[in-house]
PDB file of C-alpha atoms in Angstrom:
ATOM      1  CA  ASP A   1      -0.117  -0.352  -0.188  1.00 72.00           C
ATOM      2  CA  PRO A   2       1.395   2.841  -0.658  1.00 74.00           C
ATOM      3  CA  LYS A   3      -0.366   5.228   1.502  1.00 75.00           C
ATOM      4  CA  ASP A   4       0.711   2.847   4.002  1.00 76.00           C
ATOM      5  CA  PRO A   5       4.543   3.595   5.812  1.00 76.00           C
ATOM      6  CA  ALA A   6       5.122  -0.185   7.047  1.00 74.00           C
ATOM      7  CA  THR A   7       4.956  -1.699   3.624  1.00 75.00           C
ATOM      8  CA  ALA A   8       7.675   0.220   2.251  1.00 74.00           C
ATOM      9  CA  LYS A   9       9.584  -2.135   4.525  1.00 71.00           C
ATOM     10  CA  ARG A  10       8.281  -5.296   2.345  1.00 68.00           C
ATOM     11  CA  ASP A  11      11.248  -6.470   1.148  1.00 65.00           C
ATOM     12  CA  ARG A  12      11.834  -6.308  -2.338  1.00 65.00           C
ATOM     13  CA  ASP A  13      11.198 -10.134  -3.208  1.00 68.00           C
ATOM     14  CA  GLN A  14       7.778 -10.850  -1.290  1.00 71.00           C
ATOM     15  CA  PRO A  15       5.016 -11.851  -2.705  1.00 71.00           C
ATOM     16  CA  LEU A  16       2.475  -9.346  -4.401  1.00 75.00           C
ATOM     17  CA  ASP A  17       0.217 -11.902  -5.665  1.00 86.00           C
ATOM     18  CA  TYR A  18      -0.751 -14.641  -2.653  1.00 91.00           C
ATOM     19  CA  THR A  19      -2.579 -17.287  -5.534  1.00 93.00           C
ATOM     20  CA  ARG A  20       0.291 -19.504  -5.554  1.00 92.00           C
ATOM     21  CA  PHE A  21       0.396 -19.829  -2.159  1.00 94.00           C
ATOM     22  CA  LEU A  22      -3.062 -21.361  -1.549  1.00 95.00           C
ATOM     23  CA  ASP A  23      -1.388 -25.340  -1.696  1.00 95.00           C
ATOM     24  CA  PRO A  24      -3.908 -27.995  -0.109  1.00 96.00           C
ATOM     25  CA  GLU A  25      -0.571 -29.709   1.176  1.00 96.00           C
ATOM     26  CA  GLY A  26       1.158 -26.693   2.518  1.00 97.00           C
ATOM     27  CA  LEU A  27       0.884 -27.891   5.883  1.00 97.00           C
ATOM     28  CA  LYS A  28       3.364 -30.545   4.569  1.00 97.00           C
ATOM     29  CA  ASP A  29       6.687 -30.033   7.931  1.00 97.00           C
ATOM     30  CA  ALA A  30       5.234 -27.287   9.011  1.00 98.00           C
ATOM     31  CA  ARG A  31       5.860 -26.572  12.544  1.00 98.00           C
ATOM     32  CA  ILE A  32       2.958 -24.962  14.656  1.00 98.00           C
ATOM     33  CA  GLY A  33       3.168 -23.413  18.029  1.00 98.00           C
ATOM     34  CA  VAL A  34       0.342 -23.473  21.038  1.00 97.00           C
ATOM     35  CA  PRO A  35       0.344 -20.758  22.917  1.00 96.00           C
ATOM     36  CA  ARG A  36      -1.513 -21.904  26.011  1.00 95.00           C
ATOM     37  CA  GLU A  37      -1.426 -18.963  27.834  1.00 94.00           C
ATOM     38  CA  TYR A  38      -3.611 -17.651  25.797  1.00 93.00           C
ATOM     39  CA  TYR A  39      -6.531 -20.642  25.918  1.00 95.00           C
ATOM     40  CA  ARG A  40      -7.091 -20.629  29.270  1.00 92.00           C
ATOM     41  CA  SER A  41     -10.443 -17.909  29.178  1.00 91.00           C
ATOM     42  CA  LEU A  42     -11.117 -20.450  26.783  1.00 93.00           C
ATOM     43  CA  SER A  43     -14.646 -22.695  27.722  1.00 92.00           C
ATOM     44  CA  ASP A  44     -14.543 -26.837  27.294  1.00 93.00           C
ATOM     45  CA  GLU A  45     -16.769 -26.697  23.998  1.00 92.00           C
ATOM     46  CA  VAL A  46     -13.940 -24.686  22.154  1.00 94.00           C
ATOM     47  CA  LEU A  47     -11.116 -26.018  23.269  1.00 95.00           C
ATOM     48  CA  ASP A  48     -12.663 -29.535  22.262  1.00 93.00           C
ATOM     49  CA  ARG A  49     -13.101 -27.617  18.765  1.00 93.00           C
ATOM     50  CA  VAL A  50      -8.870 -27.046  19.041  1.00 95.00           C
ATOM     51  CA  GLU A  51      -8.116 -30.803  20.269  1.00 96.00           C
ATOM     52  CA  THR A  52     -10.070 -31.908  16.266  1.00 95.00           C
ATOM     53  CA  VAL A  53      -8.089 -28.527  14.587  1.00 96.00           C
ATOM     54  CA  LEU A  54      -4.467 -29.747  17.030  1.00 97.00           C
ATOM     55  CA  ASP A  55      -5.749 -33.477  15.105  1.00 97.00           C
ATOM     56  CA  VAL A  56      -6.263 -32.017  11.658  1.00 97.00           C
ATOM     57  CA  LEU A  57      -2.665 -29.988  11.988  1.00 98.00           C
ATOM     58  CA  ARG A  58      -0.848 -32.901  12.671  1.00 98.00           C
ATOM     59  CA  ARG A  59      -2.758 -35.735  10.105  1.00 97.00           C
ATOM     60  CA  SER A  60      -1.756 -33.445   7.041  1.00 97.00           C
ATOM     61  CA  GLY A  61       1.790 -33.478   8.580  1.00 97.00           C
ATOM     62  CA  ALA A  62       2.386 -30.136  10.621  1.00 98.00           C
ATOM     63  CA  GLU A  63       4.624 -31.236  13.525  1.00 98.00           C
ATOM     64  CA  VAL A  64       2.632 -29.350  16.377  1.00 98.00           C
ATOM     65  CA  LEU A  65       4.424 -27.896  18.748  1.00 97.00           C
ATOM     66  CA  ASP A  66       1.975 -28.255  22.801  1.00 95.00           C
ATOM     67  CA  PRO A  67       2.049 -25.762  24.946  1.00 95.00           C
ATOM     68  CA  THR A  68       5.051 -23.703  23.211  1.00 94.00           C
ATOM     69  CA  SER A  69       4.456 -20.501  25.927  1.00 92.00           C
ATOM     70  CA  ILE A  70       5.052 -17.207  24.684  1.00 94.00           C
ATOM     71  CA  PHE A  71       4.931 -15.608  28.287  1.00 88.00           C
ATOM     72  CA  PRO A  72       4.071 -17.420  31.847  1.00 81.00           C
ATOM     73  CA  GLU A  73       1.914 -14.823  31.920  1.00 79.00           C
ATOM     74  CA  PRO A  74       0.290 -12.629  28.896  1.00 75.00           C
ATOM     75  CA  PRO A  75       1.155  -9.111  29.708  1.00 78.00           C
ATOM     76  CA  GLU A  76      -1.554  -6.384  31.170  1.00 81.00           C
ATOM     77  CA  TRP A  77      -1.185  -4.913  27.914  1.00 86.00           C
ATOM     78  CA  GLN A  78      -1.745  -0.820  27.709  1.00 89.00           C
ATOM     79  CA  TYR A  79      -3.014   0.734  25.283  1.00 90.00           C
ATOM     80  CA  ASP A  80      -1.355   3.969  24.977  1.00 93.00           C
ATOM     81  CA  VAL A  81      -0.426   4.098  20.881  1.00 94.00           C
ATOM     82  CA  LEU A  82      -4.258   3.074  19.992  1.00 93.00           C
ATOM     83  CA  THR A  83      -5.659   6.113  21.529  1.00 95.00           C
ATOM     84  CA  TYR A  84      -2.289   8.746  20.661  1.00 96.00           C
ATOM     85  CA  GLU A  85      -3.413   7.360  16.520  1.00 94.00           C
ATOM     86  CA  PHE A  86      -6.254   7.019  16.305  1.00 95.00           C
ATOM     87  CA  LYS A  87      -6.748  10.773  16.487  1.00 96.00           C
ATOM     88  CA  PRO A  88      -4.320  12.155  13.800  1.00 95.00           C
ATOM     89  CA  ALA A  89      -5.278   8.074  11.562  1.00 94.00           C
ATOM     90  CA  LEU A  90      -9.142   9.686  11.747  1.00 96.00           C
ATOM     91  CA  ASP A  91      -9.222  13.240  11.234  1.00 96.00           C
ATOM     92  CA  ALA A  92      -6.045  11.966   8.178  1.00 94.00           C
ATOM     93  CA  PHE A  93      -9.175   9.717   6.876  1.00 95.00           C
ATOM     94  CA  LEU A  94     -12.010  12.340   8.478  1.00 97.00           C
ATOM     95  CA  GLY A  95     -10.344  14.593   6.007  1.00 96.00           C
ATOM     96  CA  GLN A  96     -11.113  12.996   2.643  1.00 95.00           C
ATOM     97  CA  LEU A  97     -15.024  13.170   3.054  1.00 96.00           C
ATOM     98  CA  PRO A  98     -16.777  14.762   0.811  1.00 97.00           C
ATOM     99  CA  ALA A  99     -18.279  18.108   1.888  1.00 95.00           C
ATOM    100  CA  TRP A 100     -21.738  16.796   2.014  1.00 96.00           C
ATOM    101  CA  CYS A 101     -20.588  14.830   5.250  1.00 95.00           C
ATOM    102  CA  PRO A 102     -21.621  15.635   8.550  1.00 95.00           C
ATOM    103  CA  VAL A 103     -18.173  15.122  10.496  1.00 97.00           C
ATOM    104  CA  HIS A 104     -14.340  15.881   8.761  1.00 97.00           C
ATOM    105  CA  THR A 105     -12.527  15.922  12.512  1.00 97.00           C
ATOM    106  CA  LEU A 106     -12.350  13.795  15.589  1.00 97.00           C
ATOM    107  CA  ASN A 107     -13.987  16.420  16.840  1.00 97.00           C
ATOM    108  CA  GLU A 108     -16.617  16.879  14.880  1.00 97.00           C
ATOM    109  CA  LEU A 109     -17.911  13.442  15.190  1.00 97.00           C
ATOM    110  CA  ILE A 110     -17.958  13.102  19.053  1.00 97.00           C
ATOM    111  CA  ALA A 111     -20.035  16.647  19.053  1.00 97.00           C
ATOM    112  CA  PHE A 112     -22.604  15.064  16.300  1.00 97.00           C
ATOM    113  CA  ASN A 113     -22.264  11.143  19.092  1.00 96.00           C
ATOM    114  CA  LEU A 114     -23.426  13.710  21.606  1.00 96.00           C
ATOM    115  CA  HIS A 115     -26.200  15.234  19.201  1.00 96.00           C
ATOM    116  CA  HIS A 116     -28.065  12.339  18.316  1.00 95.00           C
ATOM    117  CA  SER A 117     -26.739  10.490  21.911  1.00 94.00           C
ATOM    118  CA  ALA A 118     -30.412   8.233  21.573  1.00 93.00           C
ATOM    119  CA  THR A 119     -28.876   6.281  18.959  1.00 92.00           C
ATOM    120  CA  ALA A 120     -24.767   7.493  18.452  1.00 92.00           C
ATOM    121  CA  LEU A 121     -24.505   6.210  22.586  1.00 93.00           C
ATOM    122  CA  LEU A 122     -25.313   3.203  22.747  1.00 90.00           C
ATOM    123  CA  TYR A 123     -21.783   1.949  23.766  1.00 92.00           C
ATOM    124  CA  GLY A 124     -20.315   5.506  25.094  1.00 93.00           C
ATOM    125  CA  GLN A 125     -17.336   6.702  23.543  1.00 96.00           C
ATOM    126  CA  THR A 126     -14.536   6.001  25.642  1.00 95.00           C
ATOM    127  CA  GLN A 127     -11.672   5.204  23.145  1.00 94.00           C
ATOM    128  CA  LEU A 128     -12.339   8.581  21.290  1.00 96.00           C
ATOM    129  CA  LEU A 129     -12.690  11.180  23.976  1.00 97.00           C
ATOM    130  CA  ALA A 130      -9.813   9.653  25.697  1.00 96.00           C
ATOM    131  CA  SER A 131      -8.112  10.134  22.478  1.00 97.00           C
ATOM    132  CA  ALA A 132      -9.430  13.498  21.076  1.00 97.00           C
ATOM    133  CA  ALA A 133      -7.625  14.755  24.935  1.00 96.00           C
ATOM    134  CA  THR A 134      -3.677  13.523  23.795  1.00 94.00           C
ATOM    135  CA  SER A 135      -1.775  16.488  21.784  1.00 90.00           C
ATOM    136  CA  GLY A 136      -2.171  14.080  18.511  1.00 87.00           C
ATOM    137  CA  ARG A 137       1.349  14.584  17.487  1.00 92.00           C
ATOM    138  CA  LEU A 138       3.192  10.835  17.092  1.00 93.00           C
ATOM    139  CA  THR A 139       6.157  12.739  18.193  1.00 95.00           C
ATOM    140  CA  ASP A 140       5.482  13.085  21.972  1.00 94.00           C
ATOM    141  CA  PRO A 141       7.727  11.181  24.487  1.00 95.00           C
ATOM    142  CA  THR A 142       5.210   9.375  26.062  1.00 93.00           C
ATOM    143  CA  TYR A 143       3.879   7.478  23.180  1.00 95.00           C
ATOM    144  CA  LEU A 144       7.227   7.474  21.592  1.00 96.00           C
ATOM    145  CA  GLU A 145       8.089   5.444  25.179  1.00 95.00           C
ATOM    146  CA  ALA A 146       4.502   3.990  25.035  1.00 94.00           C
ATOM    147  CA  LEU A 147       5.085   2.877  20.762  1.00 95.00           C
ATOM    148  CA  ALA A 148       8.507   1.252  21.847  1.00 95.00           C
ATOM    149  CA  LYS A 149       7.706  -0.814  25.189  1.00 94.00           C
ATOM    150  CA  ASP A 150       4.560  -2.036  22.927  1.00 94.00           C
ATOM    151  CA  ARG A 151       7.280  -3.346  19.778  1.00 94.00           C
ATOM    152  CA  ARG A 152      10.184  -4.636  22.698  1.00 94.00           C
ATOM    153  CA  TRP A 153       7.699  -7.011  24.086  1.00 94.00           C
ATOM    154  CA  ALA A 154       6.349  -7.594  21.642  1.00 95.00           C
ATOM    155  CA  ARG A 155       8.623  -8.482  18.294  1.00 95.00           C
ATOM    156  CA  ASP A 156      11.902  -9.258  19.764  1.00 95.00           C
ATOM    157  CA  GLU A 157      10.432 -10.270  23.275  1.00 94.00           C
ATOM    158  CA  GLY A 158       7.582 -11.887  22.285  1.00 95.00           C
ATOM    159  CA  ILE A 159       6.822 -13.418  18.714  1.00 97.00           C
ATOM    160  CA  ASP A 160      10.544 -13.084  16.888  1.00 97.00           C
ATOM    161  CA  ARG A 161      11.160 -14.791  20.419  1.00 96.00           C
ATOM    162  CA  VAL A 162       9.973 -18.425  20.934  1.00 96.00           C
ATOM    163  CA  MET A 163       9.414 -18.185  17.008  1.00 96.00           C
ATOM    164  CA  ALA A 164      13.048 -18.383  16.257  1.00 97.00           C
ATOM    165  CA  ASP A 165      13.775 -20.585  20.216  1.00 96.00           C
ATOM    166  CA  TYR A 166      10.816 -23.309  18.316  1.00 96.00           C
ATOM    167  CA  ALA A 167      11.954 -22.924  14.298  1.00 97.00           C
ATOM    168  CA  LEU A 168       7.753 -22.121  13.935  1.00 98.00           C
ATOM    169  CA  ASP A 169       6.522 -21.456  11.180  1.00 98.00           C
ATOM    170  CA  ALA A 170       3.142 -20.200  12.499  1.00 98.00           C
ATOM    171  CA  LEU A 171       1.531 -19.534  15.965  1.00 98.00           C
ATOM    172  CA  LEU A 172      -1.368 -20.396  16.290  1.00 98.00           C
ATOM    173  CA  PHE A 173      -4.775 -18.748  18.908  1.00 97.00           C
ATOM    174  CA  VAL A 174      -8.318 -19.563  19.488  1.00 96.00           C
ATOM    175  CA  GLY A 175     -10.758 -16.756  18.087  1.00 89.00           C
ATOM    176  CA  ASN A 176      -8.344 -12.997  18.959  1.00 89.00           C
ATOM    177  CA  GLN A 177      -6.779 -14.206  22.247  1.00 92.00           C
ATOM    178  CA  GLY A 178      -3.784 -13.502  20.545  1.00 91.00           C
ATOM    179  CA  ALA A 179      -4.899  -9.917  19.482  1.00 91.00           C
ATOM    180  CA  SER A 180      -3.326  -7.542  21.519  1.00 90.00           C
ATOM    181  CA  ILE A 181       0.364  -8.864  20.956  1.00 94.00           C
ATOM    182  CA  THR A 182      -0.124  -9.082  17.328  1.00 95.00           C
ATOM    183  CA  ALA A 183      -1.307  -6.297  17.054  1.00 93.00           C
ATOM    184  CA  LYS A 184       0.968  -4.193  18.806  1.00 94.00           C
ATOM    185  CA  ALA A 185       3.567  -5.734  16.458  1.00 95.00           C
ATOM    186  CA  GLY A 186       1.812  -5.241  14.140  1.00 92.00           C
ATOM    187  CA  TYR A 187       1.976  -8.926  12.411  1.00 95.00           C
ATOM    188  CA  PRO A 188       0.279 -10.013  10.214  1.00 95.00           C
ATOM    189  CA  SER A 189      -2.687 -12.959  10.999  1.00 96.00           C
ATOM    190  CA  VAL A 190      -5.257 -14.993   9.366  1.00 96.00           C
ATOM    191  CA  SER A 191      -8.361 -16.247  11.322  1.00 96.00           C
ATOM    192  CA  VAL A 192      -9.979 -19.145   9.592  1.00 96.00           C
ATOM    193  CA  PRO A 193     -13.526 -21.098  10.926  1.00 95.00           C
ATOM    194  CA  MET A 194     -12.823 -23.311  13.444  1.00 93.00           C
ATOM    195  CA  GLY A 195     -17.359 -24.332  13.528  1.00 90.00           C
ATOM    196  CA  LEU A 196     -19.532 -23.571  16.861  1.00 87.00           C
ATOM    197  CA  ASP A 197     -18.777 -22.872  20.042  1.00 87.00           C
ATOM    198  CA  GLY A 198     -21.552 -24.261  23.252  1.00 82.00           C
ATOM    199  CA  ARG A 199     -23.608 -21.071  23.029  1.00 85.00           C
ATOM    200  CA  GLY A 200     -24.167 -21.748  19.079  1.00 84.00           C
ATOM    201  CA  ALA A 201     -21.132 -19.072  17.380  1.00 86.00           C
ATOM    202  CA  PRO A 202     -19.185 -19.473  15.082  1.00 90.00           C
ATOM    203  CA  VAL A 203     -15.827 -19.444  16.337  1.00 93.00           C
ATOM    204  CA  GLY A 204     -12.546 -18.951  14.290  1.00 94.00           C
ATOM    205  CA  ILE A 205      -8.791 -20.567  14.397  1.00 96.00           C
ATOM    206  CA  THR A 206      -6.345 -18.072  13.649  1.00 97.00           C
ATOM    207  CA  PHE A 207      -1.983 -18.784  12.617  1.00 98.00           C
ATOM    208  CA  SER A 208       0.001 -15.135  13.490  1.00 97.00           C
ATOM    209  CA  GLY A 209       3.718 -14.878  12.314  1.00 96.00           C
ATOM    210  CA  ARG A 210       6.507 -13.028  11.714  1.00 95.00           C
ATOM    211  CA  ALA A 211       6.526  -9.504   9.483  1.00 92.00           C
ATOM    212  CA  PHE A 212       6.279 -10.304   5.740  1.00 90.00           C
ATOM    213  CA  ARG A 213       4.672 -13.364   6.094  1.00 92.00           C
ATOM    214  CA  GLU A 214       1.512 -13.101   4.953  1.00 93.00           C
ATOM    215  CA  ALA A 215       2.557 -15.698   2.067  1.00 93.00           C
ATOM    216  CA  ARG A 216       3.111 -18.243   4.342  1.00 96.00           C
ATOM    217  CA  LEU A 217       0.476 -17.728   6.683  1.00 97.00           C
ATOM    218  CA  ILE A 218      -2.064 -18.200   3.591  1.00 97.00           C
ATOM    219  CA  GLN A 219      -0.163 -21.142   2.420  1.00 97.00           C
ATOM    220  CA  LEU A 220      -0.867 -22.193   5.563  1.00 98.00           C
ATOM    221  CA  ALA A 221      -5.086 -21.198   6.716  1.00 98.00           C
ATOM    222  CA  TYR A 222      -6.161 -22.885   2.875  1.00 97.00           C
ATOM    223  CA  ALA A 223      -4.683 -26.470   3.402  1.00 98.00           C
ATOM    224  CA  PHE A 224      -6.042 -26.441   6.717  1.00 97.00           C
ATOM    225  CA  GLU A 225      -9.883 -25.262   5.296  1.00 96.00           C
ATOM    226  CA  GLN A 226      -9.243 -28.164   3.280  1.00 96.00           C
ATOM    227  CA  ALA A 227      -8.708 -30.628   5.159  1.00 96.00           C
ATOM    228  CA  ALA A 228     -10.918 -29.500   7.787  1.00 95.00           C
ATOM    229  CA  ASN A 229     -14.223 -28.729   6.638  1.00 92.00           C
ATOM    230  CA  LEU A 230     -14.891 -26.861  10.134  1.00 91.00           C
ATOM    231  CA  ARG A 231     -17.555 -24.074   8.964  1.00 91.00           C
ATOM    232  CA  VAL A 232     -20.504 -24.754   9.405  1.00 88.00           C
ATOM    233  CA  PRO A 233     -23.166 -21.607   7.413  1.00 84.00           C
ATOM    234  CA  PRO A 234     -24.992 -19.335   9.419  1.00 74.00           C
ATOM    235  CA  ASP A 235     -29.086 -20.427  10.357  1.00 76.00           C
ATOM    236  CA  LEU A 236     -29.835 -16.522   7.880  1.00 72.00           C
ATOM    237  CA  THR A 237     -34.617 -17.798   7.938  1.00 74.00           C
ATOM    238  CA  PRO A 238     -35.786 -15.529   9.669  1.00 73.00           C
ATOM    239  CA  LYS A 239     -36.684 -16.237  13.610  1.00 65.00           C
ATOM    240  CA  ALA A 240     -41.224 -15.091  14.085  1.00 60.00           C
ATOM    241  CA  SER A 241     -41.123 -12.770  16.937  1.00 53.00           C
ATOM    242  CA  GLN A 242     -41.632 -13.472  20.345  1.00 48.00           C
ATOM    243  CA  ASN A 243     -44.927 -11.397  20.922  1.00 47.00           C
ATOM    244  CA  GLN A 244     -46.591 -13.200  18.207  1.00 45.00           C
TER     245      GLN A 244
END
């Protein structure tokens, strides 16, 4: 993406066309790590689904390293980076909207929500207010210190370390359980269906890896989907009202 400075660091030899990685044999000889510290809050029903997933991976030729610990205890992540980055990013996006749009800045969005609170503030706007209270300058020491801390723990002491120690192709998370560490690292993830949880809600299995390893993750996720076939189509049949 020419507008995203993060992707400017992409290696020249990285592919731009990922379709050639849609290989049903892509799991053969892959090394998949299972960070069990991120599985502790999962229900028994979801953990049962995980065992099915691991069986599929093994039968497809992958080596499953279970457990593979990133941290003995997942850190209590802070969100200073998100709070600081949200304001300039949203202002840049809203500023490109046509003149007829009712908002063009974060502050205008906050005011719009307050004016339409009955429909726009069902869940509040805590993040918007917190971000608006910052300077919006990504040169502030508070922001730079938080960014360095996130990258050190998520990358150097986290994903990069464990993947190097175990020579992994991917880490395996359930749903969004690993979202904090991968997002703070700025690293890619691919989530694919693994069935339904105990309440009948869909749940996914997520393959995560190091920077610019999208091709390998797509290869792993595609091969898993072909082998597992665990997606359950949603029931879109309209339900009769309880009052009828």
